[in-house]
XYZ file of C-alpha atoms in Angstrom:
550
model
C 30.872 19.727 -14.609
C 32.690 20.738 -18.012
C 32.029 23.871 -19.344
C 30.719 22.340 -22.226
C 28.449 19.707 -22.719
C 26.541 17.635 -25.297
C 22.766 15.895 -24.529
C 19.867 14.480 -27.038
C 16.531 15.025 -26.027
C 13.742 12.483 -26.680
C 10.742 13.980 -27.818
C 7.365 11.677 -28.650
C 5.808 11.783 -31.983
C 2.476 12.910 -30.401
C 4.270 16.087 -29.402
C 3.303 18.696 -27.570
C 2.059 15.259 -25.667
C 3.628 13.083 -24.285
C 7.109 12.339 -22.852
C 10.228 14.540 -23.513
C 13.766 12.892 -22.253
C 16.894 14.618 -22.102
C 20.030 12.329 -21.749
C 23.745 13.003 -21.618
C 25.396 12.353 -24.889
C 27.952 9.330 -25.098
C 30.465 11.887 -26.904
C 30.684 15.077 -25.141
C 28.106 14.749 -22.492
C 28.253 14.094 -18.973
C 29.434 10.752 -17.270
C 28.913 11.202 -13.938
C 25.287 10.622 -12.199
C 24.174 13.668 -10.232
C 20.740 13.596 -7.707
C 17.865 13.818 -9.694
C 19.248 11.637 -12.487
C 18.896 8.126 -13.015
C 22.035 6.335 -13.290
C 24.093 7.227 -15.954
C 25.559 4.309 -17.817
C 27.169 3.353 -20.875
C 23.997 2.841 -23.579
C 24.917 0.003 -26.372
C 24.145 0.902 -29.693
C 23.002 4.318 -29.148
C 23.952 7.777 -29.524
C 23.063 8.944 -25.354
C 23.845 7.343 -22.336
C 21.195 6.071 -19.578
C 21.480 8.876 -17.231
C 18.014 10.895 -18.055
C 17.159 14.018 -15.742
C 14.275 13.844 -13.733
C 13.035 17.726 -14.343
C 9.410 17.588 -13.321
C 8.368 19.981 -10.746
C 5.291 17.752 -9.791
C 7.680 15.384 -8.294
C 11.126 16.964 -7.282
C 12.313 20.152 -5.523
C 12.663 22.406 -8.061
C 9.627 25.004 -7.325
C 11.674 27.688 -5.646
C 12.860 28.552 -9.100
C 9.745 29.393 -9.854
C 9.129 26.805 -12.248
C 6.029 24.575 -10.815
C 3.613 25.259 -14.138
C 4.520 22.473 -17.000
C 3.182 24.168 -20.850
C 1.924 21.995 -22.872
C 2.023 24.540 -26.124
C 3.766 23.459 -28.857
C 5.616 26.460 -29.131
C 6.937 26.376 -25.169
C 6.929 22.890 -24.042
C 10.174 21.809 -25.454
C 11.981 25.022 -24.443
C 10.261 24.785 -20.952
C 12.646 21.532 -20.592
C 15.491 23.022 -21.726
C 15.248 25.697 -19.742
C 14.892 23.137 -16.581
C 18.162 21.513 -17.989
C 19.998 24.932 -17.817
C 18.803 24.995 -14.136
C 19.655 21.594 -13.362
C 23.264 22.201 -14.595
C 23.633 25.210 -12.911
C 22.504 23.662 -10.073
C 24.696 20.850 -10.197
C 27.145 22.631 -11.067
C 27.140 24.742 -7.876
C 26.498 21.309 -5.613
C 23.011 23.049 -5.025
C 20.377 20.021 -5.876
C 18.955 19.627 -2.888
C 18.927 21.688 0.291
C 18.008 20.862 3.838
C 14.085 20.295 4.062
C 13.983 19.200 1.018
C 12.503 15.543 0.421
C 15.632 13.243 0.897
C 15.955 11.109 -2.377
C 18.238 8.182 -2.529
C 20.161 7.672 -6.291
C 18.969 5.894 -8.826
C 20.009 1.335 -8.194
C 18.982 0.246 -11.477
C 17.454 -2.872 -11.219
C 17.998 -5.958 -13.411
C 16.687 -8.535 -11.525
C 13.432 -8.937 -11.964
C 12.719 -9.449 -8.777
C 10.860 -7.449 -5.938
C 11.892 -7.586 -2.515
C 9.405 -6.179 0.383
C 10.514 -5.138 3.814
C 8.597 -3.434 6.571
C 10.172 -0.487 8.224
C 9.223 2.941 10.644
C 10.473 4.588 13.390
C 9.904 2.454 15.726
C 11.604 -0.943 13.853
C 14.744 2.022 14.158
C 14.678 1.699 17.466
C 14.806 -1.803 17.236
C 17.604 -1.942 14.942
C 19.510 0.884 16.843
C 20.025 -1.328 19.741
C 20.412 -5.151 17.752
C 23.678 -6.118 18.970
C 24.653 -7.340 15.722
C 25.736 -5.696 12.308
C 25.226 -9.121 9.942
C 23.070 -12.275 9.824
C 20.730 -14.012 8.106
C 17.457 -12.499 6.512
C 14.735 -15.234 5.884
C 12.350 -14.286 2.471
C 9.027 -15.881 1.032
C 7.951 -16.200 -2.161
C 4.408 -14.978 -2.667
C 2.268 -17.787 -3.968
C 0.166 -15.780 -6.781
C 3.318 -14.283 -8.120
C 6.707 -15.926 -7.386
C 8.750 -12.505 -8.541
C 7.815 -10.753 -5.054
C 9.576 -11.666 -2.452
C 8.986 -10.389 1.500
C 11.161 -10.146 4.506
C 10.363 -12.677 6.972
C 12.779 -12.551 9.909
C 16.042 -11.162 10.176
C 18.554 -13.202 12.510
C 21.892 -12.330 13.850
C 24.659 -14.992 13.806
C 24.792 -14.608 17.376
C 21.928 -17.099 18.978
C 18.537 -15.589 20.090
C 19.283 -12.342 17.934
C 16.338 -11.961 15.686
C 13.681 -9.374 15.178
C 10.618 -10.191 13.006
C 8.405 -8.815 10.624
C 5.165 -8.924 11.532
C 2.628 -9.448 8.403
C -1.376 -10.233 8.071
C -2.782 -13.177 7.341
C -2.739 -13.269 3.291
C 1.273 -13.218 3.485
C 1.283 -15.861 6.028
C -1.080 -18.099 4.470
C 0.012 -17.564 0.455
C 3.690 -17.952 0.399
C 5.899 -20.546 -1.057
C 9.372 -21.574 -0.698
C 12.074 -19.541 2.102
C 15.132 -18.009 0.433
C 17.860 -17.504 2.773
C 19.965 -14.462 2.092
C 22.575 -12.270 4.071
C 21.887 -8.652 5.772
C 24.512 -5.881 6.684
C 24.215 -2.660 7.763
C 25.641 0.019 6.212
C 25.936 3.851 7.702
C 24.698 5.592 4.805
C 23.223 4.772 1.514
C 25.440 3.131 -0.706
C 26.903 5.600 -3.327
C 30.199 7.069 -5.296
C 30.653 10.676 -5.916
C 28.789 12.495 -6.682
C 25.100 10.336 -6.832
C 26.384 7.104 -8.254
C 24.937 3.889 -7.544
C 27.851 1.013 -7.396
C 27.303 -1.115 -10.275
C 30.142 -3.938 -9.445
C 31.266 -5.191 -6.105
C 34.691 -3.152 -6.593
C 32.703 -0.432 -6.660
C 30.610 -1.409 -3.919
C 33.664 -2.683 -1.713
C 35.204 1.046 -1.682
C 32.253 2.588 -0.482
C 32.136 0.605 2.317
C 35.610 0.951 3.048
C 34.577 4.928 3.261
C 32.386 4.005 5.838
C 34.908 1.983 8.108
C 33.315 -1.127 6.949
C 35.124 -4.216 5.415
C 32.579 -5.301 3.422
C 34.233 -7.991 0.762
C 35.525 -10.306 4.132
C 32.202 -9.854 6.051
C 30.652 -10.928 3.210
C 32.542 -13.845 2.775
C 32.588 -14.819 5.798
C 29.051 -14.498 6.211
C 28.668 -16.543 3.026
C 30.860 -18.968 4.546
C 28.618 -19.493 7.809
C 25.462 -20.026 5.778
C 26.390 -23.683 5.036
C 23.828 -25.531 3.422
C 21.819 -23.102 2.704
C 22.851 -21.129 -0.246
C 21.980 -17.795 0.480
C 20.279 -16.439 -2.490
C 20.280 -12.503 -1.945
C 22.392 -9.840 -0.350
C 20.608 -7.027 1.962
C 22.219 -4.073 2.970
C 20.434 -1.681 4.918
C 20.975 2.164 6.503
C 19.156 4.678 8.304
C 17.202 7.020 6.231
C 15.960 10.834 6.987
C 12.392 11.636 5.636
C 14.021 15.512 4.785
C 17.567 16.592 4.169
C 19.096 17.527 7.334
C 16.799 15.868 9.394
C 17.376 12.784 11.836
C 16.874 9.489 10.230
C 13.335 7.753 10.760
C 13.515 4.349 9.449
C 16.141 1.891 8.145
C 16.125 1.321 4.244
C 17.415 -1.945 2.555
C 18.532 -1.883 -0.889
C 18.626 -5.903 -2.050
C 21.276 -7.848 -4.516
C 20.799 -10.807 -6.126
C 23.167 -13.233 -6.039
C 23.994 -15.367 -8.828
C 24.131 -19.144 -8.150
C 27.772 -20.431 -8.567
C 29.065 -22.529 -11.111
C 29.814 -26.304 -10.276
C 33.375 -26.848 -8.920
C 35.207 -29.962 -9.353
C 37.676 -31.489 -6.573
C 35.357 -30.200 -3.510
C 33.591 -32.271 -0.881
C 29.564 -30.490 -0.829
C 29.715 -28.016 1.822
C 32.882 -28.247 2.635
C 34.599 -24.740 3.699
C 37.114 -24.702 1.302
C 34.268 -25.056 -1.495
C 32.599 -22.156 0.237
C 35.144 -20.215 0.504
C 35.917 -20.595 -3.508
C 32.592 -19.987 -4.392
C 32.249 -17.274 -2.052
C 35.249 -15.798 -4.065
C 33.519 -16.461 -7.541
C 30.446 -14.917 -6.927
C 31.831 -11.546 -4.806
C 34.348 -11.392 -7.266
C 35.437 -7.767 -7.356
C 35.025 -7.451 -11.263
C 31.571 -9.218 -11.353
C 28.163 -6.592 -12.177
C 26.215 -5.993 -9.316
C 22.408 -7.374 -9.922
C 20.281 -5.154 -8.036
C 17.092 -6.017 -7.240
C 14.007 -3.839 -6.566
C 12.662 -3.039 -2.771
C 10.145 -1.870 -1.271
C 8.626 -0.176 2.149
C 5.373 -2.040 2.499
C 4.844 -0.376 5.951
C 1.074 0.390 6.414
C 2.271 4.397 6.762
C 3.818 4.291 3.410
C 1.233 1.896 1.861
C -1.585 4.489 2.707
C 0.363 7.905 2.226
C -1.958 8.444 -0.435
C -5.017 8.752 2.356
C -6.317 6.599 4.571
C -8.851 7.511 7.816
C -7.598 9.303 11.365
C -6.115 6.500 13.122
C -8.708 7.192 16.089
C -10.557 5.201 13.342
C -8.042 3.028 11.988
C -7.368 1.412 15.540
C -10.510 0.221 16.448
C -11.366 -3.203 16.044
C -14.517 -3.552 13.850
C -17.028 -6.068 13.953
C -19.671 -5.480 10.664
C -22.389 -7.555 10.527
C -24.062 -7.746 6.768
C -21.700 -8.385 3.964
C -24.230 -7.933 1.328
C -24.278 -5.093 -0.661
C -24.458 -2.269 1.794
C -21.253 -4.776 3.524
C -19.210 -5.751 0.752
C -18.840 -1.719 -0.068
C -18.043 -0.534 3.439
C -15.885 -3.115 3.958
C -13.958 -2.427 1.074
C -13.318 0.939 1.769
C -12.502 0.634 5.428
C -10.092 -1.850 4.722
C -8.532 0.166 1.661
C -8.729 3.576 3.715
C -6.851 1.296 6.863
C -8.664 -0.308 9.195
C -6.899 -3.997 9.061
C -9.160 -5.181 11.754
C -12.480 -6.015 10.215
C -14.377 -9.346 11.450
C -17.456 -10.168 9.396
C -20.668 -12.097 10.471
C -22.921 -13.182 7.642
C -24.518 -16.408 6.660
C -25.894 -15.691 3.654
C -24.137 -17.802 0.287
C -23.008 -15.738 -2.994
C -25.425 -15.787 -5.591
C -25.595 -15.150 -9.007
C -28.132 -12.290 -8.917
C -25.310 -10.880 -6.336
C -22.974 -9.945 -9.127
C -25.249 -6.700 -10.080
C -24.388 -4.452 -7.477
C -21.507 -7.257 -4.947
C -17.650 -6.605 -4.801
C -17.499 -10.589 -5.249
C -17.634 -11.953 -8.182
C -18.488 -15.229 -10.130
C -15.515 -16.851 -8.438
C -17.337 -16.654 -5.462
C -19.820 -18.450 -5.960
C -21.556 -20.606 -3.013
C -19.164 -19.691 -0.839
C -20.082 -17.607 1.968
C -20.467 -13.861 1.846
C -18.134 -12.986 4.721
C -15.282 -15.876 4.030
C -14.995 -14.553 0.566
C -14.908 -11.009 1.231
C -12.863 -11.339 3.924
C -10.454 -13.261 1.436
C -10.912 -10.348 -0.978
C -9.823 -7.677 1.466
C -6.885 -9.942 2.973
C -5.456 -9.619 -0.507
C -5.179 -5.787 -0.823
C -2.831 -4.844 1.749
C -0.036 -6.965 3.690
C -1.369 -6.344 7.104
C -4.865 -6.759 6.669
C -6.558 -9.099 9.050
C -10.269 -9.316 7.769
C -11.771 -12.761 9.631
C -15.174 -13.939 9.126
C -18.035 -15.743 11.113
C -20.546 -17.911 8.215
C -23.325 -17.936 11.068
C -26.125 -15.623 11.377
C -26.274 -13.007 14.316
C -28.527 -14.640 16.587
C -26.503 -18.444 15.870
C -22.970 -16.455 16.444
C -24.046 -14.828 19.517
C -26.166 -17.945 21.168
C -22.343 -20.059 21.131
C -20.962 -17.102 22.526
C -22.659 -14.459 24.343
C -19.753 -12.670 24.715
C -19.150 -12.414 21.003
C -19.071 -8.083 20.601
C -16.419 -7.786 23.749
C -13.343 -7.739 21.680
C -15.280 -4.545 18.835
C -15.077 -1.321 20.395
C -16.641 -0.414 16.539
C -20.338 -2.957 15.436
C -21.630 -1.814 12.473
C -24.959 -3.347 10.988
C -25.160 -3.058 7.368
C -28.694 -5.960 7.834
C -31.231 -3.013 7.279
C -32.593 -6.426 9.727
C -34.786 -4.959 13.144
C -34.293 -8.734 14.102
C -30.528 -7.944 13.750
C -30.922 -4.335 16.233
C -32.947 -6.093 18.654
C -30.278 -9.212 19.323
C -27.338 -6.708 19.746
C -29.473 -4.784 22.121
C -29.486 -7.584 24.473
C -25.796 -8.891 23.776
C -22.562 -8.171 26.110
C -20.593 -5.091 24.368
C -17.858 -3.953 25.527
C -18.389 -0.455 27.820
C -18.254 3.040 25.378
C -17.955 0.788 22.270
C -20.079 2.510 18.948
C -22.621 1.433 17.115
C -23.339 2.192 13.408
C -26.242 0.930 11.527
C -26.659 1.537 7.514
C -29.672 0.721 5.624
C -30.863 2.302 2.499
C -34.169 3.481 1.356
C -35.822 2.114 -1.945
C -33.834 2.416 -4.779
C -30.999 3.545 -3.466
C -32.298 7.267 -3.236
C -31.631 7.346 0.150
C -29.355 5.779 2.787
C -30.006 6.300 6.618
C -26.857 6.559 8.928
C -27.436 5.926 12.637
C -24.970 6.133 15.266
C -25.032 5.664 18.890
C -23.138 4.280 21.571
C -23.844 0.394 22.251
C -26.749 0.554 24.406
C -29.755 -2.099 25.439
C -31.972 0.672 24.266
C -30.484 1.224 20.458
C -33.066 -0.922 19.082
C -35.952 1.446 20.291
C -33.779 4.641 19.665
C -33.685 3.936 16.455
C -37.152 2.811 15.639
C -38.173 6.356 16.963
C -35.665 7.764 14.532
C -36.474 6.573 11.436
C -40.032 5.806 11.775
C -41.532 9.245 9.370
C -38.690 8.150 7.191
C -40.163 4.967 6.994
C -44.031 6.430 6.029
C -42.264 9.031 3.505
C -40.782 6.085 1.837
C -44.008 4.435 1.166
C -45.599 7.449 0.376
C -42.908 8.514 -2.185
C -42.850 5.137 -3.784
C -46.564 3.617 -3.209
C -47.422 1.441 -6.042
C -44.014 0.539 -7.672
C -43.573 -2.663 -8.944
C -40.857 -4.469 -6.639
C -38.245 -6.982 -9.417
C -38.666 -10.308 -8.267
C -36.221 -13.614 -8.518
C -37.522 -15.318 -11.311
C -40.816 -16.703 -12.883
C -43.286 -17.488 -10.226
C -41.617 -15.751 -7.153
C -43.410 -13.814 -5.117
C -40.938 -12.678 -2.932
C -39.679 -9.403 -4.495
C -35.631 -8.367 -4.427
C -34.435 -5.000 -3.161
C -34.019 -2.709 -6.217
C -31.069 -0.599 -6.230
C -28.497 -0.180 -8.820
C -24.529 -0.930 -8.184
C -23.875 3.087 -8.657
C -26.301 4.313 -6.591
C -25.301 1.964 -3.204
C -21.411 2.676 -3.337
C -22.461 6.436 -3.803
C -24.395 6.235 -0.571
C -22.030 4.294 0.971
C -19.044 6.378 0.087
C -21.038 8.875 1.267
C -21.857 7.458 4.540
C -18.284 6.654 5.133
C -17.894 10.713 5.432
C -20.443 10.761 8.268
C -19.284 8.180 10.134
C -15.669 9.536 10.371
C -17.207 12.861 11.341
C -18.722 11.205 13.998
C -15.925 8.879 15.609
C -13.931 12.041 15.151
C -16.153 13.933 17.036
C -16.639 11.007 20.114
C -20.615 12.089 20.107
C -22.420 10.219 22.543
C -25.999 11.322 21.399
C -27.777 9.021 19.260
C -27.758 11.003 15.797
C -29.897 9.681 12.362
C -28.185 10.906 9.189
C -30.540 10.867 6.218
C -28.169 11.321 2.919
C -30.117 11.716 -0.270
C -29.779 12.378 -4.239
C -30.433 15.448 -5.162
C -31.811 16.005 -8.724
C -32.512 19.494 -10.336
C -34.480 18.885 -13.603
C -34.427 15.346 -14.116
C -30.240 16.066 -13.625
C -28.163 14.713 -10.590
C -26.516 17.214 -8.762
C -25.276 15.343 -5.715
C -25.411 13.468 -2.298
C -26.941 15.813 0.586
C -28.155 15.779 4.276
C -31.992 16.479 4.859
C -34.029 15.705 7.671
C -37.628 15.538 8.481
C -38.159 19.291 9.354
C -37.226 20.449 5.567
C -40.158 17.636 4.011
C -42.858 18.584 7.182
C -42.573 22.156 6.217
């Protein structure tokens, strides 16, 4: 670090707001890329290079300084980031960026492919990969059908027959991918990197790294080129073991992904022969040539729900939720979303029009079934979801198979149907399985939460339960005037607006976590209702019959 050095900082127009960038200047700033910096090229055409610092406290390790408060005055702001750049080059300075237990960050591999490449990896795929007996292969990718930029890992293979460890994905990915790319895999012993936090930008670069490690990367790579034959491998994976904190043992391989770029014709070659391999092997790993980095990512379910997801008591179970009307379409959504990948659905009801008010689905949906499409919905929002659906009613579903609730240690009955409590009362369930039933009051005001374990008796149970909630309802709203489905119908609809079910139901989903938690045997009613002070809502509470008899 010279004792001197030159920087621009970027500062938006709407200042105080928005962003403020600091970058080394191209004459008399910095040229080396340090951790927490993103890689510091050469910038054509303007005055600072690429390498901006990365100096909020939000996001990196900077609080023991003291500074974990961003200002937003006009007055401090700026000079609140230039102090953070006097800390960062002291810091840098001293080789003191990071220290062990600190989040372990890998440098910045600019990508300029524009392609994304997802692999699946967590402790336990390291112990897989730990004792593969091979260091190279073949790595099999899909496209995804609905967008042909992301790519996923299929299977990696080593060159070695009956070497191959696959990645297990739900159905979506199985069912909505394209065309296979073929590309090669290597591991590496640490991430990829030149003094002091560089990424390699050409394959000279790239080559001498790997010669740090002990590995001879430019020949395996040719010669694993050379073994692909016919199939022209269109990336380059290299993957490492990874710590989750400095100075801890690693917990899961990594893979950074290259693309390659597709040779140029050469004249006087037979196809496929393996001298025309070989020369195209040594045009496109040509020392001199850019690297083309491509994006990855760690679609594992642990990292695709670090930002919450239920206890995995919960997330474990296998769920079978009957109802995916309303009420359905909302718990199912946020059990899937909060982890539970294991959902089947049982509904015969079609999509409808008058759905759209207060359904997930929408018009794209219509006639299909309730549970195919929402089960199609939900397989789309993570990778390892596996939502299936029955179309047949309870009572249809259960007289082909009798032993239909055996695999669900988890039914939930979202109906609000007694018809629908009585026929799982007499079905085969599977021995300390739970049962959950939902149903809301009119108007949404309140929902009623009932939990037991699966029992020929749950019917009655819950009759007993709810029955003065049933006579306070039609006390509290005798005479209303039910909305009905058109001119001349006299069967009215269920009035409830969209807001007030998936605040019930979001509600509910507290209560029943509580409850599997808590492995209660007892059957327990939970009545959750809007509160209102003064014509104002104030919020979602408990209540039961003792507050409203007193």
């Amino acid at each position: 670090m010279p004792d001197s050095t030159r920087w621009y900082l970027l500062i938006d127009a709407t200042y105080p707001w928005g962003e403020i960038d600091i970058h080394p200047a191209q004459k008399g700033g910095i040229t080396d890329t340090f951790q927490h910096q993103n890689c510091n090229r050469y910038n054509p055409g303007l005055p600072w290079r690429t390498g901006n610092l990365c100096l909020k406290t939000s996001l990196r390790s900077f609080e023991r300084r003291g500074y974990d408060v961003e200002p937003y005055g006009a007055a401090v702001r700026l000079a609140w980031h230039v102090e953070r750049c006097k800390l960062w080059l002291e810091l840098a300075n001293a080789n003191q960026l990071s220290c062990a237990g600190e989040p372990f960050e890998l440098p910045h591999y600019p990508a300029k492919s524009g392609n994304v490449v997802a692999f699946s990896e967590n402790a336990f795929s390291l112990t897989q990969w730990q004792s593969f007996p091979e260091t190279a292969g073949l790595v099999r990718l899909k496209h995804l059908n609905t967008n042909s930029r992301v790519l996923f890992i299929n299977n990696f293979s080593g060159f070695v027959k009956n070497t191959s460890i696959a990645v297990p994905w739900g159905d979506y990915l199985d069912r909505n991918s394209s065309k296979e790319v073929v590309g090669i895999w290597i591991l590496l012993r640490t991430a990829p990197m030149l003094f002091p936090w560089q990424a390699p930008l050409t394959w000279s670069e790239l080559f001498k790294v790997a010669a740090a490690q002990g590995i001879a990367l430019e020949s395996r790579l040719k010669d694993a080129f050379c073994k692909t034959g016919k199939e022209q491998p269109g990336f380059v994976l290299l993957g490492f073991p990874v710590a989750s904190k400095i100075g801890e043992q690693p917990q899961q391989m990594h893979w950074l992904a290259i693309q390659l770029d597709k040779p140029q014709p050469m004249k006087g070659f037979r196809p496929n022969s393996s001298l025309l391999l070989t020369e195209t092997a040594k045009y496109i790993f040509h020392p001199q040539r850019e690297i083309l980095w491509a994006s990855t990512q760690n679609w594992d379910r642990s990292e695709i729900n670090a930002r919450g997801k239920l206890a995995s008591p919960i997330t474990s179970r296998s769920v079978l939720l009957v109802g995916a009307g309303a009420v359905g379409s909302a718990l199912a959504e946020l059990l899937s979303r909060a982890g539970c990948y294991q959902i089947t659905i049982i509904d015969d009801d079609k999509v409808e029009i008058g759905n759209m008010a207060r359904h997930t689905l929408t018009m794209d949906s219509l006639t299909a079934y309730k549970a195919e499409a929402v089960g199609t919905r939900l397989n789309k929002i993570f990778p390892y979801n596996t939502i299936k659906h029955i179309n047949k009613s309870l009572k249809k579903a259960l007289t082909s198979n009798k032993d239909l609730l055996m695999p669900y240690n988890l039914v939930i009955d979202t109906t609000g149907s007694d018809q629908v409590l009585y026929e799982l009362a007499l079905a085969n369930y599977m021995p300390k399985s739970n049962f959950i039933s939902l149903s809301l009051g009119l108007y949404a005001k309140r929902l009623f939460c009932f939990t037991a374990l699966m029992s020929a008796a749950i019917a009655e149970v819950f009759r007993n339960e709810i029955q003065y909630w049933l006579l306070k309802e039609i006390s509290d709203f005798k005479g209303s005037e039910l909305p009905r489905d058109g001119i001349g119908c006299w069967h009215p609809l269920f009035p409830a607006r969209t807001d007030d079910i998936w605040l019930l139901v979001s509600a509910s989903l507290k209560v029943i976590e509580a409850t599997l938690l808590e492995s209660s045997e007892e059957p327990t009613l939970t009545v959750l209702e809007q509160q209102y002070f003064k014509d104002r809502f104030i919020g979602v509470s408990i209540v039961d019959d003792a507050n409203y008899s007193t």
